[in-house]
PDB file of C-alpha atoms in Angstrom:
ATOM      1  CA  MET A 175      -6.606  22.163  29.906  1.00 81.00           C
ATOM      2  CA  ALA A 176      -7.960  21.015  26.962  1.00 86.00           C
ATOM      3  CA  THR A 177      -9.900  17.953  26.925  1.00 94.00           C
ATOM      4  CA  GLU A 178      -8.101  14.614  24.908  1.00 96.00           C
ATOM      5  CA  ILE A 179     -10.765  13.604  21.864  1.00 97.00           C
ATOM      6  CA  LEU A 180      -9.053  11.280  20.389  1.00 97.00           C
ATOM      7  CA  ARG A 181      -6.030   8.615  20.617  1.00 96.00           C
ATOM      8  CA  TYR A 182      -5.331   7.212  17.268  1.00 96.00           C
ATOM      9  CA  GLU A 183      -2.904   4.366  17.141  1.00 96.00           C
ATOM     10  CA  SER A 184      -3.645   1.752  13.842  1.00 95.00           C
ATOM     11  CA  GLY A 185      -1.787  -1.447  14.717  1.00 95.00           C
ATOM     12  CA  GLN A 186      -2.298  -2.937  11.195  1.00 96.00           C
ATOM     13  CA  ILE A 187      -5.000  -3.026   8.989  1.00 97.00           C
ATOM     14  CA  VAL A 188      -4.479  -5.608   6.316  1.00 97.00           C
ATOM     15  CA  ALA A 189      -6.805  -5.873   3.585  1.00 95.00           C
ATOM     16  CA  ARG A 190      -7.593  -9.432   2.299  1.00 93.00           C
ATOM     17  CA  LEU A 191      -6.866  -9.893  -1.405  1.00 88.00           C
ATOM     18  CA  ASN A 192      -7.468 -13.446  -3.757  1.00 87.00           C
ATOM     19  CA  ARG A 193      -4.638 -15.046  -2.961  1.00 86.00           C
ATOM     20  CA  SER A 194      -2.336 -13.022  -0.517  1.00 91.00           C
ATOM     21  CA  GLU A 195      -2.796  -9.878   1.841  1.00 92.00           C
ATOM     22  CA  LYS A 196      -1.851  -6.579   1.821  1.00 93.00           C
ATOM     23  CA  VAL A 197      -1.124  -3.986   4.443  1.00 94.00           C
ATOM     24  CA  LEU A 198      -2.289  -0.544   3.788  1.00 95.00           C
ATOM     25  CA  VAL A 199      -1.526   1.298   6.544  1.00 96.00           C
ATOM     26  CA  SER A 200       0.948   0.463  10.000  1.00 94.00           C
ATOM     27  CA  ASN A 201       2.145   2.587  13.034  1.00 92.00           C
ATOM     28  CA  VAL A 202       0.299   5.652  12.164  1.00 94.00           C
ATOM     29  CA  ASN A 203      -0.326   7.398  15.586  1.00 94.00           C
ATOM     30  CA  PHE A 204      -1.910  10.773  16.350  1.00 96.00           C
ATOM     31  CA  SER A 205      -3.844  12.549  19.338  1.00 96.00           C
ATOM     32  CA  LEU A 206      -7.157  15.447  18.526  1.00 97.00           C
ATOM     33  CA  LYS A 207      -7.845  17.496  21.334  1.00 97.00           C
ATOM     34  CA  GLU A 208     -10.704  19.515  21.856  1.00 96.00           C
ATOM     35  CA  ARG A 209     -10.804  22.854  19.501  1.00 96.00           C
ATOM     36  CA  GLU A 210      -7.997  21.283  17.597  1.00 97.00           C
ATOM     37  CA  THR A 211      -8.195  20.725  13.579  1.00 97.00           C
ATOM     38  CA  LEU A 212      -5.663  17.826  12.682  1.00 97.00           C
ATOM     39  CA  ALA A 213      -4.929  17.255   8.589  1.00 97.00           C
ATOM     40  CA  LEU A 214      -4.571  14.218   7.124  1.00 96.00           C
ATOM     41  CA  ILE A 215      -2.200  14.477   3.565  1.00 95.00           C
ATOM     42  CA  GLY A 216      -0.487  12.468   1.417  1.00 92.00           C
ATOM     43  CA  GLU A 217      -1.400  11.036  -2.293  1.00 90.00           C
ATOM     44  CA  THR A 218      -4.312   8.599  -3.784  1.00 89.00           C
ATOM     45  CA  GLY A 219      -4.189   5.322  -1.539  1.00 89.00           C
ATOM     46  CA  SER A 220      -1.362   7.070   1.256  1.00 92.00           C
ATOM     47  CA  GLY A 221      -4.167   4.859   2.961  1.00 94.00           C
ATOM     48  CA  LYS A 222      -5.724   8.336   4.600  1.00 95.00           C
ATOM     49  CA  THR A 223      -9.229   7.798   4.291  1.00 93.00           C
ATOM     50  CA  ILE A 224      -8.862   3.847   5.699  1.00 95.00           C
ATOM     51  CA  THR A 225      -7.358   5.329   8.714  1.00 96.00           C
ATOM     52  CA  ALA A 226     -10.824   7.580   8.763  1.00 95.00           C
ATOM     53  CA  GLN A 227     -13.641   4.298   8.145  1.00 95.00           C
ATOM     54  CA  SER A 228     -10.856   2.397  11.120  1.00 96.00           C
ATOM     55  CA  ILE A 229     -12.175   4.743  13.896  1.00 96.00           C
ATOM     56  CA  MET A 230     -15.698   5.144  13.316  1.00 95.00           C
ATOM     57  CA  ARG A 231     -15.811   0.791  12.996  1.00 94.00           C
ATOM     58  CA  LEU A 232     -16.089   1.308   9.593  1.00 93.00           C
ATOM     59  CA  LEU A 233     -13.437  -0.465   7.330  1.00 94.00           C
ATOM     60  CA  PRO A 234     -14.750  -2.484   4.434  1.00 93.00           C
ATOM     61  CA  ALA A 235     -15.819  -6.220   5.060  1.00 92.00           C
ATOM     62  CA  ASN A 236     -12.363  -7.612   2.738  1.00 94.00           C
ATOM     63  CA  THR A 237     -10.095  -5.430   5.484  1.00 95.00           C
ATOM     64  CA  LYS A 238      -8.849  -6.239   9.656  1.00 94.00           C
ATOM     65  CA  GLN A 239      -7.577  -4.271  11.718  1.00 95.00           C
ATOM     66  CA  MET A 240      -4.973  -5.984  14.323  1.00 95.00           C
ATOM     67  CA  GLY A 241      -3.289  -4.126  17.509  1.00 94.00           C
ATOM     68  CA  GLU A 242      -5.021  -0.990  17.368  1.00 94.00           C
ATOM     69  CA  ARG A 243      -5.374   1.091  20.590  1.00 95.00           C
ATOM     70  CA  ILE A 244      -8.294   3.409  19.612  1.00 95.00           C
ATOM     71  CA  GLN A 245      -9.878   5.604  23.201  1.00 95.00           C
ATOM     72  CA  TYR A 246     -12.582   8.420  22.655  1.00 95.00           C
ATOM     73  CA  LEU A 247     -12.792  10.533  25.350  1.00 95.00           C
ATOM     74  CA  GLY A 248     -10.347   8.486  26.662  1.00 94.00           C
ATOM     75  CA  GLN A 249     -11.955   5.214  27.082  1.00 93.00           C
ATOM     76  CA  ASP A 250     -11.782   2.810  23.942  1.00 93.00           C
ATOM     77  CA  LEU A 251     -13.881   3.039  21.049  1.00 89.00           C
ATOM     78  CA  PRO A 252     -17.014   0.362  21.136  1.00 84.00           C
ATOM     79  CA  SER A 253     -17.941  -2.200  19.278  1.00 84.00           C
ATOM     80  CA  ALA A 254     -19.227  -1.201  15.469  1.00 82.00           C
ATOM     81  CA  LYS A 255     -22.767  -2.130  16.631  1.00 82.00           C
ATOM     82  CA  GLN A 256     -22.884  -0.157  19.923  1.00 84.00           C
ATOM     83  CA  MET A 257     -20.096   2.524  18.082  1.00 89.00           C
ATOM     84  CA  LYS A 258     -23.970   3.664  15.914  1.00 87.00           C
ATOM     85  CA  ARG A 259     -25.143   5.778  18.502  1.00 90.00           C
ATOM     86  CA  LEU A 260     -22.512   7.808  18.004  1.00 93.00           C
ATOM     87  CA  LEU A 261     -21.808   8.228  14.433  1.00 94.00           C
ATOM     88  CA  GLY A 262     -23.643  11.200  13.413  1.00 93.00           C
ATOM     89  CA  VAL A 263     -24.447  12.330  17.029  1.00 95.00           C
ATOM     90  CA  GLU A 264     -21.487  13.400  19.064  1.00 96.00           C
ATOM     91  CA  ILE A 265     -18.741  11.753  16.046  1.00 96.00           C
ATOM     92  CA  VAL A 266     -20.214  12.665  12.697  1.00 96.00           C
ATOM     93  CA  TYR A 267     -19.332  12.858   8.961  1.00 95.00           C
ATOM     94  CA  ILE A 268     -18.657  15.306   6.117  1.00 94.00           C
ATOM     95  CA  PRO A 269     -17.977  13.731   3.425  1.00 89.00           C
ATOM     96  CA  GLN A 270     -16.057  14.554   0.038  1.00 84.00           C
ATOM     97  CA  ASN A 271     -19.663  14.740  -2.572  1.00 84.00           C
ATOM     98  CA  GLY A 272     -22.086  15.610  -0.470  1.00 83.00           C
ATOM     99  CA  ALA A 273     -24.296  14.377  -3.931  1.00 84.00           C
ATOM    100  CA  GLU A 274     -23.747  10.598  -3.802  1.00 87.00           C
ATOM    101  CA  PHE A 275     -23.880  11.028  -0.043  1.00 90.00           C
ATOM    102  CA  LEU A 276     -27.475  11.799   0.192  1.00 94.00           C
ATOM    103  CA  ASN A 277     -30.542   9.275  -0.740  1.00 94.00           C
ATOM    104  CA  PRO A 278     -31.828  10.418  -3.856  1.00 93.00           C
ATOM    105  CA  SER A 279     -35.733   9.071  -3.257  1.00 94.00           C
ATOM    106  CA  ARG A 280     -35.935  11.522   0.375  1.00 96.00           C
ATOM    107  CA  LYS A 281     -36.511  14.558   0.225  1.00 97.00           C
ATOM    108  CA  ILE A 282     -33.837  17.467   2.080  1.00 97.00           C
ATOM    109  CA  LYS A 283     -36.193  17.577   4.690  1.00 97.00           C
ATOM    110  CA  HIS A 284     -35.860  14.113   5.848  1.00 97.00           C
ATOM    111  CA  HIS A 285     -32.446  13.844   6.472  1.00 96.00           C
ATOM    112  CA  LEU A 286     -31.925  16.942   8.381  1.00 97.00           C
ATOM    113  CA  TYR A 287     -35.099  15.213  10.542  1.00 97.00           C
ATOM    114  CA  ASP A 288     -33.468  11.531  10.767  1.00 95.00           C
ATOM    115  CA  SER A 289     -30.616  13.543  12.476  1.00 95.00           C
ATOM    116  CA  LEU A 290     -32.455  15.905  14.652  1.00 96.00           C
ATOM    117  CA  ARG A 291     -34.860  13.012  16.027  1.00 96.00           C
ATOM    118  CA  LYS A 292     -31.381  11.580  17.249  1.00 93.00           C
ATOM    119  CA  LEU A 293     -30.697  14.197  19.470  1.00 94.00           C
ATOM    120  CA  ARG A 294     -34.649  13.871  20.750  1.00 95.00           C
ATOM    121  CA  THR A 295     -36.034  17.609  18.990  1.00 96.00           C
ATOM    122  CA  PRO A 296     -39.601  17.697  19.080  1.00 96.00           C
ATOM    123  CA  ASP A 297     -41.475  16.805  16.150  1.00 95.00           C
ATOM    124  CA  ALA A 298     -43.409  20.303  16.838  1.00 96.00           C
ATOM    125  CA  LYS A 299     -39.630  21.975  16.039  1.00 97.00           C
ATOM    126  CA  LEU A 300     -37.785  19.751  13.814  1.00 97.00           C
ATOM    127  CA  LYS A 301     -38.827  22.295  10.958  1.00 97.00           C
ATOM    128  CA  GLN A 302     -37.527  25.340  12.392  1.00 97.00           C
ATOM    129  CA  THR A 303     -34.325  23.930  13.520  1.00 97.00           C
ATOM    130  CA  ALA A 304     -34.007  21.918  10.321  1.00 97.00           C
ATOM    131  CA  VAL A 305     -34.183  25.080   8.466  1.00 97.00           C
ATOM    132  CA  GLN A 306     -31.736  26.869  10.973  1.00 97.00           C
ATOM    133  CA  LYS A 307     -28.849  24.810   9.888  1.00 97.00           C
ATOM    134  CA  LEU A 308     -29.263  24.613   6.491  1.00 97.00           C
ATOM    135  CA  ALA A 309     -29.281  28.819   6.870  1.00 96.00           C
ATOM    136  CA  ALA A 310     -26.566  28.957   9.089  1.00 95.00           C
ATOM    137  CA  VAL A 311     -23.877  26.618   6.341  1.00 94.00           C
ATOM    138  CA  GLY A 312     -24.961  29.538   3.596  1.00 92.00           C
ATOM    139  CA  LEU A 313     -27.765  28.242   1.628  1.00 94.00           C
ATOM    140  CA  ASP A 314     -30.834  30.208   0.952  1.00 94.00           C
ATOM    141  CA  GLN A 315     -34.282  30.217   0.849  1.00 95.00           C
ATOM    142  CA  PRO A 316     -33.919  27.176   3.698  1.00 96.00           C
ATOM    143  CA  GLU A 317     -37.889  26.577   3.972  1.00 96.00           C
ATOM    144  CA  ILE A 318     -38.254  26.214   0.102  1.00 96.00           C
ATOM    145  CA  LEU A 319     -34.827  23.798   0.007  1.00 96.00           C
ATOM    146  CA  LEU A 320     -36.708  21.506   2.371  1.00 97.00           C
ATOM    147  CA  GLU A 321     -38.587  20.348  -0.044  1.00 97.00           C
ATOM    148  CA  LYS A 322     -36.791  19.532  -2.784  1.00 96.00           C
ATOM    149  CA  PHE A 323     -34.914  16.216  -3.588  1.00 96.00           C
ATOM    150  CA  PRO A 324     -30.764  16.093  -3.949  1.00 94.00           C
ATOM    151  CA  PHE A 325     -30.875  15.578  -7.694  1.00 93.00           C
ATOM    152  CA  GLN A 326     -32.500  18.949  -7.602  1.00 95.00           C
ATOM    153  CA  LEU A 327     -29.241  20.410  -5.850  1.00 93.00           C
ATOM    154  CA  SER A 328     -26.388  21.879  -7.848  1.00 91.00           C
ATOM    155  CA  GLY A 329     -23.019  19.855  -6.150  1.00 86.00           C
ATOM    156  CA  GLY A 330     -22.001  23.471  -3.580  1.00 87.00           C
ATOM    157  CA  MET A 331     -25.295  22.275  -2.501  1.00 91.00           C
ATOM    158  CA  ALA A 332     -25.841  19.419  -2.079  1.00 91.00           C
ATOM    159  CA  GLN A 333     -22.005  19.691  -0.330  1.00 90.00           C
ATOM    160  CA  ARG A 334     -23.572  22.087   1.919  1.00 92.00           C
ATOM    161  CA  VAL A 335     -26.866  20.011   2.729  1.00 95.00           C
ATOM    162  CA  THR A 336     -24.727  17.430   3.906  1.00 94.00           C
ATOM    163  CA  ILE A 337     -22.831  19.945   6.241  1.00 94.00           C
ATOM    164  CA  ALA A 338     -25.873  20.918   7.539  1.00 96.00           C
ATOM    165  CA  ILE A 339     -26.743  17.550   8.193  1.00 96.00           C
ATOM    166  CA  SER A 340     -23.617  17.212  10.663  1.00 95.00           C
ATOM    167  CA  ALA A 341     -24.596  20.098  12.588  1.00 96.00           C
ATOM    168  CA  CYS A 342     -27.362  18.406  13.341  1.00 96.00           C
ATOM    169  CA  SER A 343     -25.743  16.993  16.916  1.00 96.00           C
ATOM    170  CA  ILE A 344     -23.913  17.388  19.760  1.00 96.00           C
ATOM    171  CA  ALA A 345     -20.011  16.909  17.643  1.00 96.00           C
ATOM    172  CA  LYS A 346     -17.032  16.106  19.250  1.00 97.00           C
ATOM    173  CA  LEU A 347     -15.538  14.706  16.852  1.00 98.00           C
ATOM    174  CA  VAL A 348     -15.668  15.647  12.958  1.00 97.00           C
ATOM    175  CA  ILE A 349     -14.057  14.078  10.285  1.00 97.00           C
ATOM    176  CA  ALA A 350     -14.034  16.040   7.076  1.00 96.00           C
ATOM    177  CA  ASP A 351     -13.166  13.684   3.705  1.00 93.00           C
ATOM    178  CA  GLU A 352     -11.687  15.801   1.232  1.00 90.00           C
ATOM    179  CA  PRO A 353     -14.230  18.304   2.285  1.00 86.00           C
ATOM    180  CA  THR A 354     -12.522  21.073  -0.540  1.00 85.00           C
ATOM    181  CA  ASN A 355     -12.415  19.522  -3.758  1.00 80.00           C
ATOM    182  CA  GLY A 356     -12.239  21.646  -6.473  1.00 75.00           C
ATOM    183  CA  LEU A 357     -12.510  24.492  -4.295  1.00 79.00           C
ATOM    184  CA  ASP A 358     -10.264  27.964  -4.719  1.00 83.00           C
ATOM    185  CA  TYR A 359      -7.908  29.022  -2.216  1.00 87.00           C
ATOM    186  CA  THR A 360     -10.540  31.681  -0.687  1.00 90.00           C
ATOM    187  CA  ALA A 361     -13.812  28.684  -0.350  1.00 87.00           C
ATOM    188  CA  LYS A 362     -11.229  26.826   1.283  1.00 90.00           C
ATOM    189  CA  VAL A 363     -11.026  29.278   3.698  1.00 92.00           C
ATOM    190  CA  ASP A 364     -14.313  29.768   4.074  1.00 92.00           C
ATOM    191  CA  PHE A 365     -15.254  26.438   4.973  1.00 91.00           C
ATOM    192  CA  MET A 366     -12.416  25.973   7.263  1.00 93.00           C
ATOM    193  CA  ASN A 367     -13.993  28.558   8.835  1.00 94.00           C
ATOM    194  CA  LEU A 368     -17.777  27.374   8.669  1.00 93.00           C
ATOM    195  CA  LEU A 369     -16.087  24.078  10.211  1.00 94.00           C
ATOM    196  CA  SER A 370     -15.025  26.109  13.322  1.00 94.00           C
ATOM    197  CA  THR A 371     -18.231  28.359  13.767  1.00 95.00           C
ATOM    198  CA  LEU A 372     -20.682  25.040  13.467  1.00 95.00           C
ATOM    199  CA  PHE A 373     -18.326  22.630  15.755  1.00 96.00           C
ATOM    200  CA  PRO A 374     -16.555  25.536  17.686  1.00 95.00           C
ATOM    201  CA  ASP A 375     -15.694  23.244  21.015  1.00 96.00           C
ATOM    202  CA  ALA A 376     -15.584  19.546  18.575  1.00 97.00           C
ATOM    203  CA  ALA A 377     -11.537  18.339  17.076  1.00 98.00           C
ATOM    204  CA  LYS A 378     -11.053  18.223  13.870  1.00 98.00           C
ATOM    205  CA  LEU A 379      -9.923  15.424  11.720  1.00 98.00           C
ATOM    206  CA  VAL A 380      -9.487  16.763   7.684  1.00 97.00           C
ATOM    207  CA  ILE A 381      -8.304  13.849   5.030  1.00 95.00           C
ATOM    208  CA  THR A 382      -6.933  15.782   2.411  1.00 93.00           C
ATOM    209  CA  HIS A 383      -4.626  16.010  -0.711  1.00 89.00           C
ATOM    210  CA  ASP A 384      -4.285  19.610  -0.307  1.00 90.00           C
ATOM    211  CA  ILE A 385      -1.716  21.130   1.402  1.00 91.00           C
ATOM    212  CA  ALA A 386      -3.493  24.920   1.313  1.00 91.00           C
ATOM    213  CA  VAL A 387      -5.723  22.693   3.710  1.00 93.00           C
ATOM    214  CA  ALA A 388      -3.594  21.254   5.886  1.00 94.00           C
ATOM    215  CA  GLU A 389      -1.761  24.306   6.224  1.00 94.00           C
ATOM    216  CA  LEU A 390      -5.051  26.034   7.921  1.00 95.00           C
ATOM    217  CA  CYS A 391      -5.280  23.346  10.677  1.00 96.00           C
ATOM    218  CA  ASP A 392      -3.225  23.507  13.724  1.00 97.00           C
ATOM    219  CA  SER A 393      -0.429  19.876  13.208  1.00 96.00           C
ATOM    220  CA  THR A 394      -0.370  17.724  10.119  1.00 96.00           C
ATOM    221  CA  VAL A 395       0.280  14.450   9.221  1.00 95.00           C
ATOM    222  CA  VAL A 396       1.799  13.257   6.931  1.00 94.00           C
ATOM    223  CA  LEU A 397       1.344   9.811   5.156  1.00 94.00           C
ATOM    224  CA  CYS A 398       3.010   7.723   2.284  1.00 93.00           C
ATOM    225  CA  GLY A 399       2.332   4.517   1.392  1.00 93.00           C
ATOM    226  CA  GLY A 400       0.544   4.181   5.409  1.00 94.00           C
ATOM    227  CA  LYS A 401       2.886   5.322   7.342  1.00 93.00           C
ATOM    228  CA  MET A 402       3.356   7.744   8.647  1.00 92.00           C
ATOM    229  CA  MET A 403       6.760  10.129   7.029  1.00 90.00           C
ATOM    230  CA  GLU A 404       6.811  13.748   9.301  1.00 90.00           C
ATOM    231  CA  ALA A 405       3.922  14.804  11.399  1.00 92.00           C
ATOM    232  CA  GLY A 406       4.128  17.962  14.177  1.00 92.00           C
ATOM    233  CA  PRO A 407       2.834  21.825  13.941  1.00 94.00           C
ATOM    234  CA  SER A 408       0.932  22.672  10.815  1.00 95.00           C
ATOM    235  CA  ASP A 409       3.388  25.841  10.204  1.00 93.00           C
ATOM    236  CA  ILE A 410       6.313  23.771  11.362  1.00 91.00           C
ATOM    237  CA  ILE A 411       5.915  20.851   9.116  1.00 90.00           C
ATOM    238  CA  LEU A 412       4.395  22.412   5.837  1.00 91.00           C
ATOM    239  CA  GLN A 413       7.112  25.482   5.958  1.00 89.00           C
ATOM    240  CA  ASP A 414      10.309  23.902   6.134  1.00 88.00           C
ATOM    241  CA  PRO A 415       9.446  20.342   5.880  1.00 88.00           C
ATOM    242  CA  ARG A 416      12.266  17.653   6.588  1.00 86.00           C
ATOM    243  CA  HIS A 417      11.249  14.208   4.737  1.00 88.00           C
ATOM    244  CA  PRO A 418      11.642  13.610   0.975  1.00 89.00           C
ATOM    245  CA  TYR A 419       8.592  12.795   0.791  1.00 90.00           C
ATOM    246  CA  THR A 420       6.951  16.478   2.470  1.00 90.00           C
ATOM    247  CA  LYS A 421       9.293  17.757   0.305  1.00 89.00           C
ATOM    248  CA  ALA A 422       8.339  16.251  -2.821  1.00 89.00           C
ATOM    249  CA  LEU A 423       4.355  17.099  -2.466  1.00 88.00           C
ATOM    250  CA  MET A 424       5.241  20.608  -1.292  1.00 86.00           C
ATOM    251  CA  ALA A 425       6.526  21.125  -4.616  1.00 85.00           C
ATOM    252  CA  ALA A 426       3.957  18.918  -6.886  1.00 78.00           C
ATOM    253  CA  SER A 427       0.951  21.677  -6.075  1.00 75.00           C
ATOM    254  CA  VAL A 428       0.028  23.808  -8.126  1.00 66.00           C
ATOM    255  CA  ARG A 429       1.511  27.261  -6.525  1.00 70.00           C
ATOM    256  CA  ASN A 430       5.091  24.998  -7.046  1.00 66.00           C
ATOM    257  CA  GLY A 431       4.327  24.072 -10.650  1.00 66.00           C
ATOM    258  CA  MET A 432       3.144  20.406 -10.151  1.00 68.00           C
ATOM    259  CA  ARG A 433       6.442  19.264  -9.990  1.00 76.00           C
ATOM    260  CA  GLU A 434       6.755  14.958 -10.335  1.00 78.00           C
ATOM    261  CA  THR A 435       8.719  13.096  -8.548  1.00 79.00           C
ATOM    262  CA  PRO A 436       9.682   9.910 -11.147  1.00 81.00           C
ATOM    263  CA  LEU A 437      10.386   6.875 -10.337  1.00 83.00           C
ATOM    264  CA  LEU A 438      14.143   6.921  -9.695  1.00 85.00           C
ATOM    265  CA  ARG A 439      14.785   2.463  -8.868  1.00 85.00           C
ATOM    266  CA  ARG A 440      12.668  -0.813  -8.965  1.00 84.00           C
ATOM    267  CA  GLU A 441      13.225  -2.206  -5.708  1.00 85.00           C
ATOM    268  CA  THR A 442      11.449  -1.230  -2.803  1.00 85.00           C
ATOM    269  CA  GLY A 443      11.943  -0.657   0.657  1.00 83.00           C
ATOM    270  CA  PHE A 444      11.114  -0.267   3.855  1.00 83.00           C
ATOM    271  CA  CYS A 445      10.862   3.171   3.372  1.00 86.00           C
ATOM    272  CA  PRO A 446       7.293   3.365   1.274  1.00 89.00           C
ATOM    273  CA  TYR A 447       8.487   6.422  -0.287  1.00 88.00           C
ATOM    274  CA  TYR A 448      12.130   4.584  -1.625  1.00 84.00           C
ATOM    275  CA  ARG A 449      11.471   3.692  -5.661  1.00 85.00           C
ATOM    276  CA  ARG A 450      11.085   7.861  -5.765  1.00 87.00           C
ATOM    277  CA  CYS A 451      13.345   9.440  -2.974  1.00 87.00           C
ATOM    278  CA  PRO A 452      16.026  11.412  -4.505  1.00 86.00           C
ATOM    279  CA  GLN A 453      17.606  10.939  -0.764  1.00 84.00           C
ATOM    280  CA  ALA A 454      17.495   7.411  -0.263  1.00 84.00           C
ATOM    281  CA  SER A 455      20.436   4.927   0.803  1.00 82.00           C
ATOM    282  CA  GLU A 456      21.005   1.039   1.848  1.00 80.00           C
ATOM    283  CA  LEU A 457      19.693   2.041   4.993  1.00 79.00           C
ATOM    284  CA  CYS A 458      16.146   2.991   3.322  1.00 82.00           C
ATOM    285  CA  LYS A 459      16.017  -0.572   2.320  1.00 77.00           C
ATOM    286  CA  LYS A 460      15.764  -2.659   5.043  1.00 73.00           C
ATOM    287  CA  GLU A 461      15.864  -0.335   8.444  1.00 63.00           C
ATOM    288  CA  GLN A 462      12.871   1.717  10.007  1.00 53.00           C
ATOM    289  CA  GLY A 463      15.398   4.933  11.005  1.00 51.00           C
ATOM    290  CA  TYR A 464      12.621   6.621  13.283  1.00 46.00           C
ATOM    291  CA  HIS A 465      13.689  10.522  14.703  1.00 46.00           C
ATOM    292  CA  THR A 466      12.391  12.112  16.670  1.00 46.00           C
ATOM    293  CA  ASP A 467      13.010  16.117  18.453  1.00 47.00           C
ATOM    294  CA  GLY A 468      10.034  16.908  19.629  1.00 41.00           C
ATOM    295  CA  ILE A 469       8.524  18.375  16.865  1.00 43.00           C
ATOM    296  CA  SER A 470       8.689  16.401  14.477  1.00 46.00           C
ATOM    297  CA  GLU A 471       8.668  12.693  13.262  1.00 51.00           C
ATOM    298  CA  TRP A 472      10.329  11.103  10.425  1.00 52.00           C
ATOM    299  CA  TRP A 473      10.724   7.519   8.739  1.00 53.00           C
ATOM    300  CA  CYS A 474      14.371   8.027   7.436  1.00 63.00           C
ATOM    301  CA  SER A 475      16.838   6.597   7.173  1.00 55.00           C
ATOM    302  CA  GLY A 476      19.287   7.559   4.104  1.00 48.00           C
ATOM    303  CA  LYS A 477      18.940  11.315   5.814  1.00 51.00           C
ATOM    304  CA  SER A 478      20.120  12.465   9.916  1.00 43.00           C
TER     305      SER A 478
END
């Protein structure tokens, strides 16, 4: 039986503004087992990245999380200070922009050596291991690459370097934030296969707005306005979506003609998609309308 790596219950994540507060994420719940890949999908601003930041205890200074329950390997996540011992070792992060993630003043070798030293790799084996990691992510001439600075790399090379850094770990949980931006479908498939090869036993959380990437994951959670719209196995959620928001996301994909969802009403509702939803009812303005059938869960009062 597969071990549960992560159990996540967000509670509420609130941002403190100048004269008010704004709820960014509310009651987002999911779990991840070893070897399982889960996609968090939704538009920009739907709460995907802030959710990942809360798992790593790296929320921005002006935010607070209340009522959360986050467990890693069956234990409550440690404090932000204690979390530093896990980050980069058992919990690794792959950013969406490798060039911005890397320190421009340090050579590539030093980025990898820092991670390898966390694993107590002997100094005599640092270079050999770093070369192996760079080669494993498909980079040519890794010995030469070690001596380069990040600004000497292309965007694609920098992204692969960040993946190689993540592979300098004993990762049990991998968080990848929009890792396939700008890639064609074949490259997206190659990236997901690479994740499986480098981290065969790890649980993988993939943050994306790309339906094609979500389809390559075992399960999917659909977010809108910081709330869960729909969740379940990817082949069911994305082939037969039930919530109008998920259907709109599918329609807005390139392969479906990038159909825009217009603003239909000015007033807001309980459901964050209420203003654009063609199927909204009066109930959607004020009630949660939560439904579960063992496969999918969605917020939709206006449709049974």
